[in-house]
PDB file of C-alpha atoms and ligand atoms in Angstrom:
ATOM      1  CA  UNK A1288      29.649 -28.618 114.299  1.00 86.00           C
ATOM      2  CA  UNK A1289      29.161 -32.771 114.967  1.00 98.00           C
ATOM      3  CA  UNK A1290      26.428 -34.335 112.837  1.00 98.00           C
ATOM      4  CA  UNK A1291      25.467 -37.634 112.536  1.00 99.00           C
ATOM      5  CA  UNK A1292      23.456 -39.144 109.490  1.00 99.00           C
ATOM      6  CA  UNK A1293      22.083 -42.884 110.307  1.00 99.00           C
ATOM      7  CA  UNK A1294      22.392 -45.181 107.142  1.00 98.00           C
ATOM      8  CA  UNK A1295      19.266 -46.615 106.632  1.00 98.00           C
ATOM      9  CA  UNK A1296      20.906 -49.680 104.810  1.00 98.00           C
ATOM     10  CA  UNK A1297      21.632 -51.329 108.111  1.00 98.00           C
ATOM     11  CA  UNK A1298      17.724 -50.688 109.387  1.00 98.00           C
ATOM     12  CA  UNK A1299      15.391 -53.286 109.686  1.00 97.00           C
ATOM     13  CA  UNK A1300      13.419 -53.075 106.267  1.00 96.00           C
ATOM     14  CA  UNK A1301      10.644 -54.830 107.454  1.00 96.00           C
ATOM     15  CA  UNK A1302       9.905 -52.291 109.898  1.00 96.00           C
ATOM     16  CA  UNK A1303      11.477 -48.823 108.321  1.00 97.00           C
ATOM     17  CA  UNK A1304       8.477 -46.824 109.725  1.00 98.00           C
ATOM     18  CA  UNK A1305       9.464 -47.721 113.406  1.00 98.00           C
ATOM     19  CA  UNK A1306      13.092 -47.046 112.750  1.00 98.00           C
ATOM     20  CA  UNK A1307      12.348 -43.588 111.237  1.00 98.00           C
ATOM     21  CA  UNK A1308      10.111 -42.984 114.287  1.00 98.00           C
ATOM     22  CA  UNK A1309      13.012 -43.858 116.882  1.00 98.00           C
ATOM     23  CA  UNK A1310      15.460 -41.332 114.416  1.00 98.00           C
ATOM     24  CA  UNK A1311      12.955 -38.456 114.778  1.00 99.00           C
ATOM     25  CA  UNK A1312      13.012 -38.533 118.650  1.00 98.00           C
ATOM     26  CA  UNK A1313      16.761 -38.684 118.744  1.00 98.00           C
ATOM     27  CA  UNK A1314      19.633 -36.561 118.063  1.00 98.00           C
ATOM     28  CA  UNK A1315      19.894 -37.992 114.665  1.00 98.00           C
ATOM     29  CA  UNK A1316      20.521 -35.074 112.255  1.00 99.00           C
ATOM     30  CA  UNK A1317      19.865 -36.462 108.429  1.00 99.00           C
ATOM     31  CA  UNK A1318      18.887 -39.738 107.266  1.00 98.00           C
ATOM     32  CA  UNK A1319      21.683 -41.178 104.835  1.00 99.00           C
ATOM     33  CA  UNK A1320      20.017 -43.578 102.142  1.00 98.00           C
ATOM     34  CA  UNK A1321      22.773 -45.962  99.985  1.00 98.00           C
ATOM     35  CA  UNK A1322      21.154 -46.112  96.740  1.00 98.00           C
ATOM     36  CA  UNK A1323      23.224 -49.090  94.476  1.00 98.00           C
ATOM     37  CA  UNK A1324      23.189 -50.074  90.834  1.00 98.00           C
ATOM     38  CA  UNK A1325      24.832 -53.588  91.397  1.00 98.00           C
ATOM     39  CA  UNK A1326      27.056 -51.914  88.538  1.00 98.00           C
ATOM     40  CA  UNK A1327      29.028 -49.111  90.099  1.00 98.00           C
ATOM     41  CA  UNK A1328      29.248 -51.492  93.457  1.00 98.00           C
ATOM     42  CA  UNK A1329      28.655 -55.297  93.577  1.00 97.00           C
ATOM     43  CA  UNK A1330      25.149 -54.880  95.384  1.00 97.00           C
ATOM     44  CA  UNK A1331      21.598 -53.404  94.687  1.00 98.00           C
ATOM     45  CA  UNK A1332      19.700 -51.725  97.569  1.00 97.00           C
ATOM     46  CA  UNK A1333      16.749 -50.053  97.355  1.00 96.00           C
ATOM     47  CA  UNK A1334      15.375 -46.952  95.000  1.00 96.00           C
ATOM     48  CA  UNK A1335      12.874 -44.236  94.364  1.00 97.00           C
ATOM     49  CA  UNK A1336       9.775 -45.936  95.560  1.00 96.00           C
ATOM     50  CA  UNK A1337      11.086 -46.878  99.029  1.00 97.00           C
ATOM     51  CA  UNK A1338      12.621 -43.257  99.229  1.00 98.00           C
ATOM     52  CA  UNK A1339       9.498 -41.937  98.743  1.00 97.00           C
ATOM     53  CA  UNK A1340       7.709 -43.932 101.747  1.00 97.00           C
ATOM     54  CA  UNK A1341      10.971 -43.026 103.781  1.00 98.00           C
ATOM     55  CA  UNK A1342      10.063 -38.910 103.255  1.00 98.00           C
ATOM     56  CA  UNK A1343       6.635 -39.944 104.513  1.00 98.00           C
ATOM     57  CA  UNK A1344       7.671 -40.859 107.875  1.00 98.00           C
ATOM     58  CA  UNK A1345      10.909 -38.985 108.324  1.00 98.00           C
ATOM     59  CA  UNK A1346      11.302 -35.661 109.828  1.00 98.00           C
ATOM     60  CA  UNK A1347      14.866 -35.109 108.805  1.00 98.00           C
ATOM     61  CA  UNK A1348      16.730 -34.085 105.870  1.00 98.00           C
ATOM     62  CA  UNK A1349      17.321 -36.782 103.328  1.00 98.00           C
ATOM     63  CA  UNK A1350      20.943 -37.244 102.191  1.00 99.00           C
ATOM     64  CA  UNK A1351      20.988 -39.567  99.459  1.00 98.00           C
ATOM     65  CA  UNK A1352      24.256 -41.557  98.408  1.00 98.00           C
ATOM     66  CA  UNK A1353      24.098 -42.491  94.784  1.00 98.00           C
ATOM     67  CA  UNK A1354      26.515 -45.390  94.507  1.00 98.00           C
ATOM     68  CA  UNK A1355      25.130 -45.840  90.932  1.00 98.00           C
ATOM     69  CA  UNK A1356      26.556 -45.194  87.447  1.00 97.00           C
ATOM     70  CA  UNK A1357      25.811 -42.023  84.891  1.00 96.00           C
ATOM     71  CA  UNK A1358      23.432 -40.792  87.938  1.00 98.00           C
ATOM     72  CA  UNK A1359      22.294 -37.578  86.397  1.00 98.00           C
ATOM     73  CA  UNK A1360      19.426 -39.767  84.760  1.00 98.00           C
ATOM     74  CA  UNK A1361      18.016 -39.720  87.942  1.00 98.00           C
ATOM     75  CA  UNK A1362      18.563 -36.260  89.349  1.00 98.00           C
ATOM     76  CA  UNK A1363      14.837 -34.985  89.019  1.00 98.00           C
ATOM     77  CA  UNK A1364      13.459 -38.318  90.464  1.00 98.00           C
ATOM     78  CA  UNK A1365      15.563 -37.657  93.346  1.00 98.00           C
ATOM     79  CA  UNK A1366      13.965 -34.572  93.833  1.00 98.00           C
ATOM     80  CA  UNK A1367      10.491 -35.615  93.498  1.00 98.00           C
ATOM     81  CA  UNK A1368      11.331 -38.422  96.324  1.00 97.00           C
ATOM     82  CA  UNK A1369      12.276 -35.355  98.843  1.00 97.00           C
ATOM     83  CA  UNK A1370      16.139 -35.264  98.579  1.00 98.00           C
ATOM     84  CA  UNK A1371      17.840 -32.578 100.440  1.00 98.00           C
ATOM     85  CA  UNK A1372      21.657 -33.428  99.529  1.00 98.00           C
ATOM     86  CA  UNK A1373      22.552 -35.757  96.717  1.00 98.00           C
ATOM     87  CA  UNK A1374      26.186 -37.133  96.760  1.00 99.00           C
ATOM     88  CA  UNK A1375      27.644 -38.509  93.492  1.00 98.00           C
ATOM     89  CA  UNK A1376      30.639 -40.395  93.038  1.00 98.00           C
ATOM     90  CA  UNK A1377      33.565 -38.715  91.460  1.00 98.00           C
ATOM     91  CA  UNK A1378      34.708 -42.107  90.025  1.00 98.00           C
ATOM     92  CA  UNK A1379      31.317 -42.901  88.299  1.00 98.00           C
ATOM     93  CA  UNK A1380      30.655 -39.011  86.890  1.00 98.00           C
ATOM     94  CA  UNK A1381      32.234 -38.480  83.184  1.00 97.00           C
ATOM     95  CA  UNK A1382      31.620 -34.520  83.261  1.00 98.00           C
ATOM     96  CA  UNK A1383      31.347 -33.958  87.311  1.00 98.00           C
ATOM     97  CA  UNK A1384      31.182 -30.328  86.621  1.00 98.00           C
ATOM     98  CA  UNK A1385      28.053 -30.837  84.860  1.00 98.00           C
ATOM     99  CA  UNK A1386      26.635 -33.261  87.242  1.00 98.00           C
ATOM    100  CA  UNK A1387      27.274 -30.827  90.514  1.00 98.00           C
ATOM    101  CA  UNK A1388      25.367 -27.920  88.472  1.00 98.00           C
ATOM    102  CA  UNK A1389      22.332 -30.168  87.720  1.00 98.00           C
ATOM    103  CA  UNK A1390      22.225 -31.111  91.028  1.00 98.00           C
ATOM    104  CA  UNK A1391      22.498 -27.163  92.384  1.00 98.00           C
ATOM    105  CA  UNK A1392      19.617 -26.212  89.494  1.00 98.00           C
ATOM    106  CA  UNK A1393      17.019 -28.283  91.077  1.00 98.00           C
ATOM    107  CA  UNK A1394      17.869 -26.391  94.338  1.00 98.00           C
ATOM    108  CA  UNK A1395      19.174 -29.673  95.973  1.00 98.00           C
ATOM    109  CA  UNK A1396      22.466 -29.554  97.745  1.00 98.00           C
ATOM    110  CA  UNK A1397      25.503 -31.058  95.681  1.00 99.00           C
ATOM    111  CA  UNK A1398      28.135 -33.412  97.143  1.00 99.00           C
ATOM    112  CA  UNK A1399      31.080 -35.485  95.675  1.00 98.00           C
ATOM    113  CA  UNK A1400      31.810 -38.935  97.019  1.00 99.00           C
ATOM    114  CA  UNK A1401      35.452 -40.313  96.860  1.00 99.00           C
ATOM    115  CA  UNK A1402      36.439 -43.769  97.040  1.00 98.00           C
ATOM    116  CA  UNK A1403      39.091 -44.952  99.312  1.00 98.00           C
ATOM    117  CA  UNK A1404      41.892 -44.981  96.362  1.00 98.00           C
ATOM    118  CA  UNK A1405      40.757 -41.293  94.998  1.00 98.00           C
ATOM    119  CA  UNK A1406      43.191 -38.640  96.154  1.00 98.00           C
ATOM    120  CA  UNK A1407      40.965 -35.441  97.662  1.00 98.00           C
ATOM    121  CA  UNK A1408      43.083 -33.317  95.227  1.00 98.00           C
ATOM    122  CA  UNK A1409      41.099 -34.757  92.288  1.00 98.00           C
ATOM    123  CA  UNK A1410      38.332 -32.350  92.989  1.00 98.00           C
ATOM    124  CA  UNK A1411      40.462 -29.346  93.607  1.00 98.00           C
ATOM    125  CA  UNK A1412      38.759 -27.765  90.572  1.00 98.00           C
ATOM    126  CA  UNK A1413      35.348 -28.542  91.416  1.00 98.00           C
ATOM    127  CA  UNK A1414      35.475 -27.865  95.076  1.00 98.00           C
ATOM    128  CA  UNK A1415      33.978 -24.228  95.029  1.00 98.00           C
ATOM    129  CA  UNK A1416      30.511 -26.121  94.105  1.00 98.00           C
ATOM    130  CA  UNK A1417      30.468 -28.550  96.301  1.00 98.00           C
ATOM    131  CA  UNK A1418      28.045 -28.197  99.460  1.00 98.00           C
ATOM    132  CA  UNK A1419      29.839 -31.305 100.906  1.00 99.00           C
ATOM    133  CA  UNK A1420      32.459 -33.637 100.089  1.00 99.00           C
ATOM    134  CA  UNK A1421      31.774 -37.331 100.942  1.00 99.00           C
ATOM    135  CA  UNK A1422      34.904 -39.315 102.180  1.00 99.00           C
ATOM    136  CA  UNK A1423      34.530 -43.140 101.745  1.00 99.00           C
ATOM    137  CA  UNK A1424      36.370 -44.998 104.519  1.00 99.00           C
ATOM    138  CA  UNK A1425      35.444 -48.548 103.308  1.00 98.00           C
ATOM    139  CA  UNK A1426      34.931 -49.891  99.754  1.00 98.00           C
ATOM    140  CA  UNK A1427      31.407 -48.845  98.930  1.00 98.00           C
ATOM    141  CA  UNK A1428      28.846 -51.215  98.554  1.00 97.00           C
ATOM    142  CA  UNK A1429      28.152 -52.832 102.171  1.00 97.00           C
ATOM    143  CA  UNK A1430      27.648 -52.079 105.485  1.00 97.00           C
ATOM    144  CA  UNK A1431      29.498 -53.229 108.850  1.00 96.00           C
ATOM    145  CA  UNK A1432      33.108 -53.196 107.090  1.00 98.00           C
ATOM    146  CA  UNK A1433      36.089 -52.119 109.205  1.00 98.00           C
ATOM    147  CA  UNK A1434      37.154 -48.442 108.759  1.00 98.00           C
ATOM    148  CA  UNK A1435      40.518 -47.357 106.900  1.00 98.00           C
ATOM    149  CA  UNK A1436      42.836 -45.597 108.792  1.00 98.00           C
ATOM    150  CA  UNK A1437      44.160 -43.716 106.249  1.00 98.00           C
ATOM    151  CA  UNK A1438      41.117 -41.674 105.949  1.00 98.00           C
ATOM    152  CA  UNK A1439      42.670 -39.231 108.453  1.00 98.00           C
ATOM    153  CA  UNK A1440      45.102 -38.200 106.266  1.00 98.00           C
ATOM    154  CA  UNK A1441      42.743 -37.473 103.782  1.00 98.00           C
ATOM    155  CA  UNK A1442      40.453 -35.727 105.906  1.00 99.00           C
ATOM    156  CA  UNK A1443      43.197 -33.400 107.122  1.00 98.00           C
ATOM    157  CA  UNK A1444      44.164 -32.590 103.587  1.00 98.00           C
ATOM    158  CA  UNK A1445      40.787 -31.590 102.425  1.00 99.00           C
ATOM    159  CA  UNK A1446      40.272 -29.742 105.394  1.00 98.00           C
ATOM    160  CA  UNK A1447      43.192 -27.674 104.570  1.00 98.00           C
ATOM    161  CA  UNK A1448      42.088 -27.438 100.771  1.00 98.00           C
ATOM    162  CA  UNK A1449      38.497 -25.930 102.429  1.00 98.00           C
ATOM    163  CA  UNK A1450      40.225 -23.462 104.686  1.00 98.00           C
ATOM    164  CA  UNK A1451      42.728 -22.372 102.290  1.00 98.00           C
ATOM    165  CA  UNK A1452      39.616 -21.189  99.879  1.00 98.00           C
ATOM    166  CA  UNK A1453      37.658 -20.181 102.898  1.00 98.00           C
ATOM    167  CA  UNK A1454      34.633 -22.388 101.699  1.00 98.00           C
ATOM    168  CA  UNK A1455      31.599 -23.368 103.764  1.00 98.00           C
ATOM    169  CA  UNK A1456      32.050 -27.119 102.300  1.00 98.00           C
ATOM    170  CA  UNK A1457      31.223 -30.129 105.162  1.00 99.00           C
ATOM    171  CA  UNK A1458      33.203 -33.178 105.313  1.00 99.00           C
ATOM    172  CA  UNK A1459      31.162 -36.335 105.822  1.00 99.00           C
ATOM    173  CA  UNK A1460      32.604 -39.664 106.557  1.00 99.00           C
ATOM    174  CA  UNK A1461      31.194 -43.228 105.374  1.00 99.00           C
ATOM    175  CA  UNK A1462      32.218 -46.564 106.134  1.00 98.00           C
ATOM    176  CA  UNK A1463      33.361 -48.161 109.432  1.00 98.00           C
ATOM    177  CA  UNK A1464      32.316 -45.184 111.861  1.00 98.00           C
ATOM    178  CA  UNK A1465      31.857 -46.430 115.456  1.00 98.00           C
ATOM    179  CA  UNK A1466      32.118 -45.143 119.030  1.00 98.00           C
ATOM    180  CA  UNK A1467      35.824 -45.511 119.055  1.00 98.00           C
ATOM    181  CA  UNK A1468      36.947 -43.207 116.021  1.00 98.00           C
ATOM    182  CA  UNK A1469      34.243 -40.664 116.174  1.00 98.00           C
ATOM    183  CA  UNK A1470      35.612 -38.053 118.277  1.00 98.00           C
ATOM    184  CA  UNK A1471      39.403 -38.647 116.512  1.00 98.00           C
ATOM    185  CA  UNK A1472      37.088 -38.139 113.049  1.00 98.00           C
ATOM    186  CA  UNK A1473      35.595 -34.853 114.303  1.00 98.00           C
ATOM    187  CA  UNK A1474      39.093 -33.644 115.525  1.00 98.00           C
ATOM    188  CA  UNK A1475      40.702 -34.284 112.104  1.00 98.00           C
ATOM    189  CA  UNK A1476      38.016 -32.018 110.358  1.00 98.00           C
ATOM    190  CA  UNK A1477      34.773 -33.948 109.565  1.00 98.00           C
ATOM    191  CA  UNK A1478      31.266 -32.511 110.338  1.00 98.00           C
ATOM    192  CA  UNK A1479      29.076 -35.278 109.207  1.00 99.00           C
ATOM    193  CA  UNK A1480      29.484 -38.968 110.343  1.00 99.00           C
ATOM    194  CA  UNK A1481      27.319 -41.523 108.648  1.00 99.00           C
ATOM    195  CA  UNK A1482      26.601 -44.761 110.955  1.00 98.00           C
ATOM    196  CA  UNK A1483      24.691 -47.714 109.726  1.00 98.00           C
ATOM    197  CA  UNK A1484      25.958 -50.982 111.798  1.00 98.00           C
ATOM    198  CA  UNK A1485      27.222 -48.776 115.051  1.00 98.00           C
ATOM    199  CA  UNK A1486      23.670 -47.408 115.598  1.00 98.00           C
ATOM    200  CA  UNK A1487      21.341 -50.275 114.165  1.00 98.00           C
ATOM    201  CA  UNK A1488      23.273 -53.028 115.835  1.00 98.00           C
ATOM    202  CA  UNK A1489      22.932 -50.844 119.389  1.00 98.00           C
ATOM    203  CA  UNK A1490      20.670 -52.291 121.877  1.00 98.00           C
ATOM    204  CA  UNK A1491      20.228 -48.216 122.704  1.00 98.00           C
ATOM    205  CA  UNK A1492      20.335 -46.740 119.240  1.00 98.00           C
ATOM    206  CA  UNK A1493      19.377 -43.130 120.514  1.00 98.00           C
ATOM    207  CA  UNK A1494      22.152 -43.339 123.081  1.00 98.00           C
ATOM    208  CA  UNK A1495      24.483 -44.379 120.528  1.00 98.00           C
ATOM    209  CA  UNK A1496      23.678 -41.379 118.224  1.00 98.00           C
ATOM    210  CA  UNK A1497      24.206 -39.239 121.398  1.00 98.00           C
ATOM    211  CA  UNK A1498      27.536 -40.469 122.083  1.00 98.00           C
ATOM    212  CA  UNK A1499      28.566 -40.486 118.266  1.00 98.00           C
ATOM    213  CA  UNK A1500      28.122 -36.872 118.863  1.00 97.00           C
ATOM    214  CA  UNK A1501      30.084 -36.430 121.981  1.00 93.00           C
TER     215      UNK A1501
HETATM  216  C1  LIG B2023      28.466 -48.366 102.288  1.00 79.76           C
HETATM  217  C2  LIG B2023      27.489 -47.071 102.295  1.00 79.76           C
HETATM  218  C3  LIG B2023      27.329 -46.952 103.773  1.00 79.76           C
HETATM  219  C4  LIG B2023      27.278 -48.111 104.820  1.00 79.76           C
HETATM  220  C5  LIG B2023      27.729 -47.827 106.035  1.00 79.76           C
HETATM  221  O1  LIG B2023      28.739 -48.319 100.995  1.00 79.76           O
HETATM  222  O2  LIG B2023      27.478 -45.984 101.682  1.00 79.76           O
HETATM  223  O3  LIG B2023      26.698 -45.736 103.757  1.00 79.76           O
HETATM  224  O4  LIG B2023      25.693 -47.885 104.972  1.00 79.76           O
HETATM  225  O5  LIG B2023      27.652 -48.654 106.917  1.00 79.76           O
HETATM  226  P1  LIG B2023      28.375 -48.595 108.319  1.00 79.76           P
HETATM  227  O6  LIG B2023      28.363 -47.711 109.259  1.00 79.76           O
HETATM  228  O7  LIG B2023      27.753 -50.122 108.746  1.00 79.76           O
HETATM  229  O8  LIG B2023      29.938 -49.017 107.667  1.00 79.76           O
HETATM  230 ZN1  LIG B2024      26.498 -44.182 102.009  1.00 79.76          ZN
END
Protein backbone atom coordinates (compact mmCIF):
# COMPACT_ATOMS: atom_id res chain seq x y z
CA UNK A 1 0.00 0.00 0.00
CA UNK A 2 1.41 3.39 -1.02
CA UNK A 3 -0.23 6.39 0.60
CA UNK A 4 0.48 10.12 0.61
CA UNK A 5 -0.40 12.56 3.38
CA UNK A 6 -0.05 16.18 2.23
CA UNK A 7 1.31 18.36 5.04
CA UNK A 8 -0.64 21.61 5.27
CA UNK A 9 2.29 23.32 6.99
CA UNK A 10 3.52 24.22 3.51
CA UNK A 11 0.09 25.23 2.18
CA UNK A 12 -0.92 28.84 1.56
CA UNK A 13 -2.72 29.73 4.82
CA UNK A 14 -4.49 32.57 3.04
CA UNK A 15 -6.21 30.13 0.70
CA UNK A 16 -6.49 26.93 2.68
CA UNK A 17 -9.94 26.21 1.24
CA UNK A 18 -8.59 26.22 -2.32
CA UNK A 19 -5.63 24.04 -1.33
CA UNK A 20 -7.97 21.55 0.36
CA UNK A 21 -10.20 21.44 -2.73
CA UNK A 22 -7.11 20.76 -4.84
CA UNK A 23 -6.25 17.85 -2.49
CA UNK A 24 -9.86 16.56 -2.58
CA UNK A 25 -9.56 16.23 -6.34
CA UNK A 26 -6.17 14.53 -6.25
CA UNK A 27 -4.88 11.08 -5.31
CA UNK A 28 -3.85 12.40 -1.88
CA UNK A 29 -4.93 10.00 0.89
CA UNK A 30 -4.72 11.91 4.18
CA UNK A 31 -4.38 15.54 5.23
CA UNK A 32 -1.39 15.83 7.59
CA UNK A 33 -1.79 18.54 10.20
CA UNK A 34 1.22 19.68 12.25
CA UNK A 35 0.29 21.13 15.63
CA UNK A 36 3.24 22.82 17.41
CA UNK A 37 3.39 24.45 20.82
CA UNK A 38 6.65 26.44 20.70
CA UNK A 39 7.93 24.28 23.55
CA UNK A 40 8.33 20.70 22.38
CA UNK A 41 9.48 22.19 19.07
CA UNK A 42 10.88 25.68 18.53
CA UNK A 43 7.93 26.80 16.43
CA UNK A 44 4.20 27.50 16.75
CA UNK A 45 1.78 26.53 13.97
CA UNK A 46 -1.99 26.40 14.42
CA UNK A 47 -4.57 24.74 16.64
CA UNK A 48 -8.15 23.61 17.00
CA UNK A 49 -10.03 26.63 15.55
CA UNK A 50 -8.16 26.31 12.26
CA UNK A 51 -8.51 22.51 12.19
CA UNK A 52 -12.30 22.80 12.54
CA UNK A 53 -12.34 24.82 9.31
CA UNK A 54 -10.02 22.35 7.60
CA UNK A 55 -12.48 19.55 8.48
CA UNK A 56 -15.29 21.52 6.87
CA UNK A 57 -13.59 21.65 3.49
CA UNK A 58 -11.61 18.41 3.40
CA UNK A 59 -13.05 15.09 2.23
CA UNK A 60 -9.96 13.21 3.40
CA UNK A 61 -9.05 11.74 6.81
CA UNK A 62 -7.23 14.15 9.14
CA UNK A 63 -3.84 12.85 10.28
CA UNK A 64 -2.95 15.01 13.27
CA UNK A 65 0.71 15.17 14.31
CA UNK A 66 0.98 16.63 17.81
CA UNK A 67 4.38 18.20 18.39
CA UNK A 68 3.33 19.38 21.82
CA UNK A 69 4.18 18.57 25.41
CA UNK A 70 1.64 16.74 27.56
CA UNK A 71 -0.71 16.11 24.59
CA UNK A 72 -3.26 14.16 26.69
CA UNK A 73 -4.84 17.50 27.68
CA UNK A 74 -6.24 17.95 24.17
CA UNK A 75 -7.32 14.53 22.83
CA UNK A 76 -11.03 15.22 23.28
CA UNK A 77 -10.65 18.63 21.64
CA UNK A 78 -8.99 17.08 18.62
CA UNK A 79 -11.70 14.46 18.43
CA UNK A 80 -14.30 17.22 18.22
CA UNK A 81 -12.22 18.84 15.45
CA UNK A 82 -12.64 15.65 13.41
CA UNK A 83 -9.30 13.87 13.95
CA UNK A 84 -9.10 10.42 12.36
CA UNK A 85 -5.59 9.55 13.53
CA UNK A 86 -3.50 11.23 16.21
CA UNK A 87 0.28 10.91 16.57
CA UNK A 88 1.92 11.74 19.87
CA UNK A 89 5.67 12.01 20.34
CA UNK A 90 7.49 9.33 22.34
CA UNK A 91 9.70 12.14 23.66
CA UNK A 92 6.70 14.19 24.88
CA UNK A 93 4.74 11.49 26.73
CA UNK A 94 5.69 10.47 30.25
CA UNK A 95 3.09 7.68 30.22
CA UNK A 96 2.91 6.60 26.61
CA UNK A 97 0.76 3.52 27.28
CA UNK A 98 -1.81 5.73 28.96
CA UNK A 99 -1.75 8.28 26.13
CA UNK A 100 -2.27 5.63 23.45
CA UNK A 101 -5.09 4.03 25.45
CA UNK A 102 -6.77 7.43 25.83
CA UNK A 103 -6.67 8.10 22.08
CA UNK A 104 -8.04 4.65 21.25
CA UNK A 105 -10.81 4.94 23.83
CA UNK A 106 -12.11 7.94 21.85
CA UNK A 107 -12.42 5.77 18.73
CA UNK A 108 -9.47 7.48 17.03
CA UNK A 109 -6.49 5.66 15.53
CA UNK A 110 -3.35 6.05 17.65
CA UNK A 111 0.22 6.55 16.49
CA UNK A 112 3.60 7.24 18.08
CA UNK A 113 6.06 9.64 16.47
CA UNK A 114 9.81 9.18 16.98
CA UNK A 115 12.39 11.91 16.60
CA UNK A 116 15.48 11.09 14.51
CA UNK A 117 17.54 10.33 17.65
CA UNK A 118 15.02 7.91 19.20
CA UNK A 119 15.67 4.21 18.46
CA UNK A 120 12.68 2.26 17.12
CA UNK A 121 13.36 -0.39 19.78
CA UNK A 122 12.14 2.14 22.41
CA UNK A 123 8.53 1.39 21.52
CA UNK A 124 8.66 -2.39 21.32
CA UNK A 125 6.44 -2.80 24.39
CA UNK A 126 3.66 -0.57 23.04
CA UNK A 127 3.94 -1.51 19.37
CA UNK A 128 0.87 -3.78 19.65
CA UNK A 129 -1.19 -0.68 20.54
CA UNK A 130 0.00 1.43 17.62
CA UNK A 131 -2.10 1.73 14.47
CA UNK A 132 0.89 3.55 13.03
CA UNK A 133 4.44 4.63 13.85
CA UNK A 134 5.58 7.99 12.47
CA UNK A 135 9.33 8.18 11.90
CA UNK A 136 10.61 11.74 11.75
CA UNK A 137 13.16 11.98 8.95
CA UNK A 138 14.07 15.57 9.94
CA UNK A 139 14.13 17.26 13.33
CA UNK A 140 10.52 18.34 13.92
CA UNK A 141 9.35 21.93 13.77
CA UNK A 142 9.80 23.15 10.22
CA UNK A 143 8.94 22.22 6.66
CA UNK A 144 11.42 22.13 3.80
CA UNK A 145 14.36 20.48 5.62
CA UNK A 146 16.80 17.90 4.25
CA UNK A 147 15.95 14.20 4.63
CA UNK A 148 18.15 12.28 7.13
CA UNK A 149 19.48 9.18 5.32
CA UNK A 150 19.73 7.04 8.48
CA UNK A 151 15.91 6.87 8.36
CA UNK A 152 16.14 3.97 5.87
CA UNK A 153 17.79 1.78 8.55
CA UNK A 154 15.09 2.71 11.05
CA UNK A 155 12.32 1.82 8.59
CA UNK A 156 13.83 -1.60 7.92
CA UNK A 157 14.27 -2.37 11.64
CA UNK A 158 10.75 -1.21 12.47
CA UNK A 159 9.27 -3.19 9.59
CA UNK A 160 10.99 -6.32 10.93
CA UNK A 161 9.61 -5.67 14.43
CA UNK A 162 6.08 -5.26 13.01
CA UNK A 163 6.30 -8.38 10.83
CA UNK A 164 7.73 -10.53 13.65
CA UNK A 165 4.68 -9.64 15.73
CA UNK A 166 2.29 -10.06 12.78
CA UNK A 167 0.85 -6.58 13.40
CA UNK A 168 -1.07 -4.40 10.92
CA UNK A 169 0.85 -1.27 12.10
CA UNK A 170 1.57 1.28 9.36
CA UNK A 171 4.87 3.14 8.98
CA UNK A 172 4.66 6.85 8.14
CA UNK A 173 7.69 8.95 7.16
CA UNK A 174 7.70 12.68 7.80
CA UNK A 175 10.27 15.23 6.67
CA UNK A 176 12.22 15.86 3.49
CA UNK A 177 10.17 13.43 1.38
CA UNK A 178 10.42 14.16 -2.34
CA UNK A 179 10.26 12.54 -5.77
CA UNK A 180 13.90 11.43 -5.46
CA UNK A 181 13.47 9.36 -2.29
CA UNK A 182 9.80 8.27 -2.33
CA UNK A 183 10.17 4.91 -4.09
CA UNK A 184 13.15 3.88 -1.95
CA UNK A 185 11.10 4.76 1.15
CA UNK A 186 8.22 2.53 0.09
CA UNK A 187 10.68 -0.23 -0.88
CA UNK A 188 12.23 -0.05 2.61
CA UNK A 189 8.84 -0.67 4.22
CA UNK A 190 7.09 2.71 4.52
CA UNK A 191 3.33 2.82 3.92
CA UNK A 192 2.50 6.53 4.21
CA UNK A 193 4.70 9.41 3.04
CA UNK A 194 4.08 12.90 4.42
CA UNK A 195 5.01 15.61 1.95
CA UNK A 196 4.72 19.35 2.45
CA UNK A 197 7.25 21.27 0.44
CA UNK A 198 7.36 18.67 -2.36
CA UNK A 199 3.62 19.09 -3.00
CA UNK A 200 2.95 22.75 -2.26
CA UNK A 201 6.02 24.16 -4.00
CA UNK A 202 5.21 22.14 -7.11
CA UNK A 203 3.61 23.96 -10.05
CA UNK A 204 1.60 20.76 -10.65
CA UNK A 205 0.79 19.52 -7.12
CA UNK A 206 -1.76 16.89 -8.20
CA UNK A 207 0.77 15.39 -10.59
CA UNK A 208 3.42 15.41 -7.85
CA UNK A 209 1.07 13.53 -5.51
CA UNK A 210 0.51 10.92 -8.22
CA UNK A 211 4.26 10.64 -8.84
CA UNK A 212 4.99 10.26 -5.11
CA UNK A 213 2.97 7.04 -5.22
CA UNK A 214 4.76 5.51 -8.23
C1 LIG B 1 7.94 18.96 10.41
C2 LIG B 1 6.56 18.46 10.15
C3 LIG B 1 6.34 17.97 8.78
C4 LIG B 1 6.60 18.98 7.68
C5 LIG B 1 7.16 18.22 6.52
O1 LIG B 1 8.15 19.11 11.74
O2 LIG B 1 6.22 17.40 11.02
O3 LIG B 1 5.07 17.37 8.61
O4 LIG B 1 5.48 19.70 7.28
O5 LIG B 1 7.50 19.13 5.56
P1 LIG B 1 8.44 18.78 4.32
O6 LIG B 1 7.73 17.69 3.54
O7 LIG B 1 8.51 20.07 3.59
O8 LIG B 1 9.75 18.32 4.87
ZN1 LIG C 1 4.33 16.25 10.61
